[in-house]
Amino acid sequence: MKVRVKFSKYGPVKFIGHLDIMHYFQKAVRRAGIDVAYSEGFSPHQIMSFASPLSVGHTSDGEYFDMEVNSFTDEADMLQRLNQVMVEGIDVLQVRFLDKGEGNAMASVSGASYLVAFSDKFILPSNWKDAFLSFYQQSHIPVVKKTKKGQREIDLKESIYQLEVRGDKVYMLVDAGSGSNIKPEFVMETFFERTGTVLPEHPFRIHRVETYKRAENGRLVPLIV
């Protein structure tokens, strides 16, 4: 049986990298007394699949992983067990039993939404909001994106599904697929580079709001609906 877990990450834990978060949950699942399934072979390991890794320094309310279990009581019981062993900075928000046909968390990711705030050290141009909306309203935003295979030119506009200025923050919904992942800081850096603005060190505070998959009708929906 497969279970999907949604969790948040905040506070000092935001500086813990993805691999360490994976190892943390492997230990937490054992402490919680979850009857997790293990792989076969010479070096068995817990069968887990994490969704899109969160960059170090970012916070989130939309992190996910799947795990296979041998036995299952109910979603509320597992939620309570996991939260009893969580450290400060990680909260388990939802637990959902998955149907057999559901793809794993990592392969299912198609989009992610973010809120971007600015460092107190960053003196923003007075007209940045209007300029940012004008930047997004372009029909095409050609950029060079670095990949594992080198560099390639893409149309950034195609990868930004939604963008809004909300007060002094920027909300964006972007492509987060495995082969086309767009990071929110890349969008922000592209904009400020084109305005000639010099960015200070660590100019953005980024919070992932949610992680999405494609529903059968093509719409983006959270990994736990």
Short mmCIF file of C-alpha atoms in Angstrom, two decimals:
data_model
loop_
_atom_site.label_atom_id
_atom_site.label_comp_id
_atom_site.label_asym_id
_atom_site.label_seq_id
_atom_site.Cartn_x
_atom_site.Cartn_y
_atom_site.Cartn_z
CA MET A 1 0.00 0.00 0.00
CA LYS A 2 1.21 3.50 -0.78
CA VAL A 3 0.75 6.60 1.36
CA ARG A 4 1.42 10.26 0.45
CA VAL A 5 2.57 12.65 3.17
CA LYS A 6 2.46 16.46 2.96
CA PHE A 7 4.67 18.49 5.29
CA SER A 8 5.88 22.02 5.94
CA LYS A 9 9.43 23.24 6.47
CA TYR A 10 10.21 26.48 8.29
CA GLY A 11 12.55 28.17 10.77
CA PRO A 12 16.18 27.01 11.06
CA VAL A 13 15.28 23.71 9.35
CA LYS A 14 15.18 25.64 6.06
CA PHE A 15 18.98 25.39 6.05
CA ILE A 16 18.87 21.57 6.08
CA GLY A 17 19.44 20.09 2.61
CA HIS A 18 17.23 17.64 0.76
CA LEU A 19 19.31 14.51 1.42
CA ASP A 20 19.38 15.20 5.15
CA ILE A 21 15.60 15.73 5.14
CA MET A 22 15.21 12.33 3.46
CA HIS A 23 17.38 10.68 6.11
CA TYR A 24 15.49 12.50 8.86
CA PHE A 25 12.13 11.14 7.67
CA GLN A 26 13.52 7.61 7.40
CA LYS A 27 14.41 7.76 11.10
CA ALA A 28 11.18 9.57 12.05
CA VAL A 29 9.05 6.91 10.35
CA ARG A 30 10.76 4.22 12.42
CA ARG A 31 10.32 6.22 15.64
CA ALA A 32 6.64 6.70 14.83
CA GLY A 33 6.15 2.95 14.61
CA ILE A 34 5.00 3.05 10.98
CA ASP A 35 5.02 -0.40 9.33
CA VAL A 36 7.02 0.87 6.38
CA ALA A 37 7.97 -1.50 3.55
CA TYR A 38 11.62 -2.19 2.68
CA SER A 39 13.22 -3.06 -0.63
CA GLU A 40 14.67 -6.52 -1.15
CA GLY A 41 18.28 -7.37 -1.83
CA PHE A 42 21.65 -7.09 -0.10
CA SER A 43 21.05 -3.58 1.31
CA PRO A 44 17.31 -3.10 1.99
CA HIS A 45 16.03 0.46 2.38
CA GLN A 46 12.68 2.08 3.06
CA ILE A 47 10.63 2.52 -0.10
CA MET A 48 10.15 6.29 -0.29
CA SER A 49 9.84 8.83 -3.11
CA PHE A 50 10.17 12.55 -2.42
CA ALA A 51 8.67 15.19 -4.69
CA SER A 52 10.59 18.16 -6.10
CA PRO A 53 13.56 19.01 -3.80
CA LEU A 54 13.35 22.36 -2.01
CA SER A 55 16.36 24.65 -2.31
CA VAL A 56 18.34 25.25 0.87
CA GLY A 57 17.17 28.45 2.58
CA HIS A 58 13.60 28.25 1.29
CA THR A 59 10.57 27.60 3.49
CA SER A 60 7.50 25.67 2.40
CA ASP A 61 3.94 24.61 3.12
CA GLY A 62 3.86 22.22 0.19
CA GLU A 63 6.44 19.43 0.54
CA TYR A 64 5.54 15.80 -0.23
CA PHE A 65 6.83 12.26 -0.12
CA ASP A 66 5.33 8.83 -0.82
CA MET A 67 6.10 5.68 1.13
CA GLU A 68 5.00 2.08 0.86
CA VAL A 69 3.64 0.43 4.00
CA ASN A 70 2.88 -3.20 4.84
CA SER A 71 -0.12 -2.33 7.03
CA PHE A 72 -2.23 0.76 7.51
CA THR A 73 -4.63 1.84 10.26
CA ASP A 74 -6.07 5.14 9.06
CA GLU A 75 -4.88 8.53 7.83
CA ALA A 76 -5.60 10.40 11.08
CA ASP A 77 -3.66 7.87 13.17
CA MET A 78 -0.59 8.06 10.93
CA LEU A 79 -0.77 11.87 10.91
CA GLN A 80 -0.77 11.93 14.72
CA ARG A 81 2.05 9.38 15.02
CA LEU A 82 4.30 11.30 12.66
CA ASN A 83 3.68 14.67 14.28
CA GLN A 84 4.52 13.24 17.70
CA VAL A 85 8.11 12.64 16.51
CA MET A 86 8.63 15.75 14.37
CA VAL A 87 11.27 18.31 15.29
CA GLU A 88 10.50 22.03 15.47
CA GLY A 89 10.46 23.35 11.92
CA ILE A 90 8.70 20.37 10.32
CA ASP A 91 4.95 19.74 10.60
CA VAL A 92 3.09 16.90 8.89
CA LEU A 93 0.01 18.54 7.37
CA GLN A 94 -1.80 15.71 5.58
CA VAL A 95 -1.63 11.95 5.06
CA ARG A 96 -3.47 10.31 2.19
CA PHE A 97 -3.81 6.66 1.15
CA LEU A 98 -3.16 6.42 -2.61
CA ASP A 99 -5.02 4.43 -5.22
CA LYS A 100 -3.03 1.79 -7.10
CA GLY A 101 -2.92 3.82 -10.30
CA GLU A 102 -1.45 6.94 -8.69
CA GLY A 103 2.03 7.84 -9.94
CA ASN A 104 4.82 8.50 -7.44
CA ALA A 105 5.36 11.97 -6.00
CA MET A 106 8.58 12.73 -7.88
CA ALA A 107 7.26 11.77 -11.32
CA SER A 108 3.92 13.49 -10.76
CA VAL A 109 5.21 17.03 -10.16
CA SER A 110 4.23 19.50 -12.90
CA GLY A 111 4.15 22.87 -11.15
CA ALA A 112 4.89 24.77 -7.96
CA SER A 113 3.73 28.09 -6.53
CA TYR A 114 5.88 30.50 -4.53
CA LEU A 115 5.75 33.73 -2.59
CA VAL A 116 8.89 35.83 -2.97
CA ALA A 117 9.71 38.50 -0.38
CA PHE A 118 12.71 40.80 -0.41
CA SER A 119 15.65 41.16 1.95
CA ASP A 120 15.73 44.28 4.12
CA LYS A 121 19.10 45.05 2.52
CA PHE A 122 17.54 45.26 -0.94
CA ILE A 123 16.56 48.84 -1.85
CA LEU A 124 13.98 48.25 -4.56
CA PRO A 125 13.52 50.67 -7.48
CA SER A 126 10.46 52.84 -6.86
CA ASN A 127 8.70 51.61 -10.01
CA TRP A 128 9.55 47.91 -9.64
CA LYS A 129 5.92 46.72 -9.41
CA ASP A 130 4.82 48.30 -12.69
CA ALA A 131 8.06 47.27 -14.36
CA PHE A 132 7.68 43.68 -13.15
CA LEU A 133 4.13 43.37 -14.49
CA SER A 134 5.28 44.85 -17.82
CA PHE A 135 8.08 42.27 -17.87
CA TYR A 136 5.55 39.45 -17.46
CA GLN A 137 3.11 40.87 -20.00
CA GLN A 138 5.64 40.45 -22.81
CA SER A 139 4.57 37.87 -25.39
CA HIS A 140 7.99 36.21 -25.21
CA ILE A 141 10.81 36.29 -22.66
CA PRO A 142 13.83 34.61 -24.29
CA VAL A 143 16.50 33.56 -21.79
CA VAL A 144 19.49 31.24 -21.64
CA LYS A 145 18.98 28.51 -19.04
CA LYS A 146 21.80 26.38 -17.66
CA THR A 147 21.13 22.64 -17.69
CA LYS A 148 23.11 19.53 -16.82
CA LYS A 149 23.99 19.24 -20.51
CA GLY A 150 25.09 22.85 -20.88
CA GLN A 151 23.00 25.86 -21.89
CA ARG A 152 19.90 26.27 -24.01
CA GLU A 153 17.61 29.13 -24.93
CA ILE A 154 14.03 28.91 -23.70
CA ASP A 155 10.98 31.16 -23.65
CA LEU A 156 10.58 31.89 -19.94
CA LYS A 157 7.04 33.16 -20.54
CA GLU A 158 5.91 29.60 -21.39
CA SER A 159 7.14 28.36 -18.02
CA ILE A 160 5.38 31.00 -15.89
CA TYR A 161 1.74 29.98 -15.55
CA GLN A 162 0.72 32.83 -13.24
CA LEU A 163 2.43 35.89 -11.79
CA GLU A 164 1.06 38.58 -9.49
CA VAL A 165 2.39 41.35 -7.27
CA ARG A 166 0.77 40.93 -3.86
CA GLY A 167 1.62 43.90 -1.64
CA ASP A 168 5.39 43.88 -1.31
CA LYS A 169 5.70 40.25 -2.43
CA VAL A 170 5.57 38.40 -5.73
CA TYR A 171 3.38 35.31 -6.22
CA MET A 172 4.21 32.98 -9.08
CA LEU A 173 3.10 29.59 -10.35
CA VAL A 174 5.80 28.03 -12.52
CA ASP A 175 6.68 24.86 -14.35
CA ALA A 176 8.33 22.36 -11.98
CA GLY A 177 8.53 19.28 -14.19
CA SER A 178 11.69 17.19 -13.98
CA GLY A 179 12.92 18.30 -17.41
CA SER A 180 11.67 21.89 -17.37
CA ASN A 181 11.94 23.03 -13.76
CA ILE A 182 12.01 26.82 -13.32
CA LYS A 183 13.25 28.21 -10.01
CA PRO A 184 11.58 31.38 -8.69
CA GLU A 185 14.93 33.07 -8.08
CA PHE A 186 15.76 32.57 -11.79
CA VAL A 187 12.60 34.51 -12.72
CA MET A 188 13.47 37.31 -10.29
CA GLU A 189 17.12 37.49 -11.34
CA THR A 190 16.13 37.64 -15.01
CA PHE A 191 13.82 40.60 -14.36
CA PHE A 192 16.26 42.63 -12.26
CA GLU A 193 19.13 41.92 -14.65
CA ARG A 194 17.10 43.43 -17.49
CA THR A 195 16.35 46.53 -15.46
CA GLY A 196 20.05 47.00 -14.68
CA THR A 197 19.47 46.58 -10.94
CA VAL A 198 22.43 45.30 -8.93
CA LEU A 199 21.27 42.60 -6.51
CA PRO A 200 22.70 42.41 -2.98
CA GLU A 201 23.75 39.10 -1.46
CA HIS A 202 20.72 36.88 -0.68
CA PRO A 203 18.15 39.38 -2.01
CA PHE A 204 15.09 37.09 -1.86
CA ARG A 205 13.18 35.16 0.81
CA ILE A 206 11.34 32.39 -0.97
CA HIS A 207 8.41 30.33 0.35
CA ARG A 208 6.91 27.43 -1.58
CA VAL A 209 3.14 27.61 -1.24
CA GLU A 210 2.14 24.37 -2.98
CA THR A 211 3.33 21.62 -5.33
CA TYR A 212 1.07 20.48 -8.17
CA LYS A 213 0.36 17.60 -10.54
CA ARG A 214 -1.68 17.49 -13.75
CA ALA A 215 -5.24 16.21 -13.38
CA GLU A 216 -6.90 14.21 -16.17
CA ASN A 217 -8.51 17.41 -17.46
CA GLY A 218 -5.09 19.07 -17.72
CA ARG A 219 -5.53 21.43 -14.78
CA LEU A 220 -2.89 21.79 -12.08
CA VAL A 221 -4.04 20.40 -8.71
CA PRO A 222 -2.15 19.84 -5.42
CA LEU A 223 -0.42 16.46 -5.01
CA ILE A 224 -3.00 15.74 -2.33
CA VAL A 225 -6.39 16.92 -3.59
#
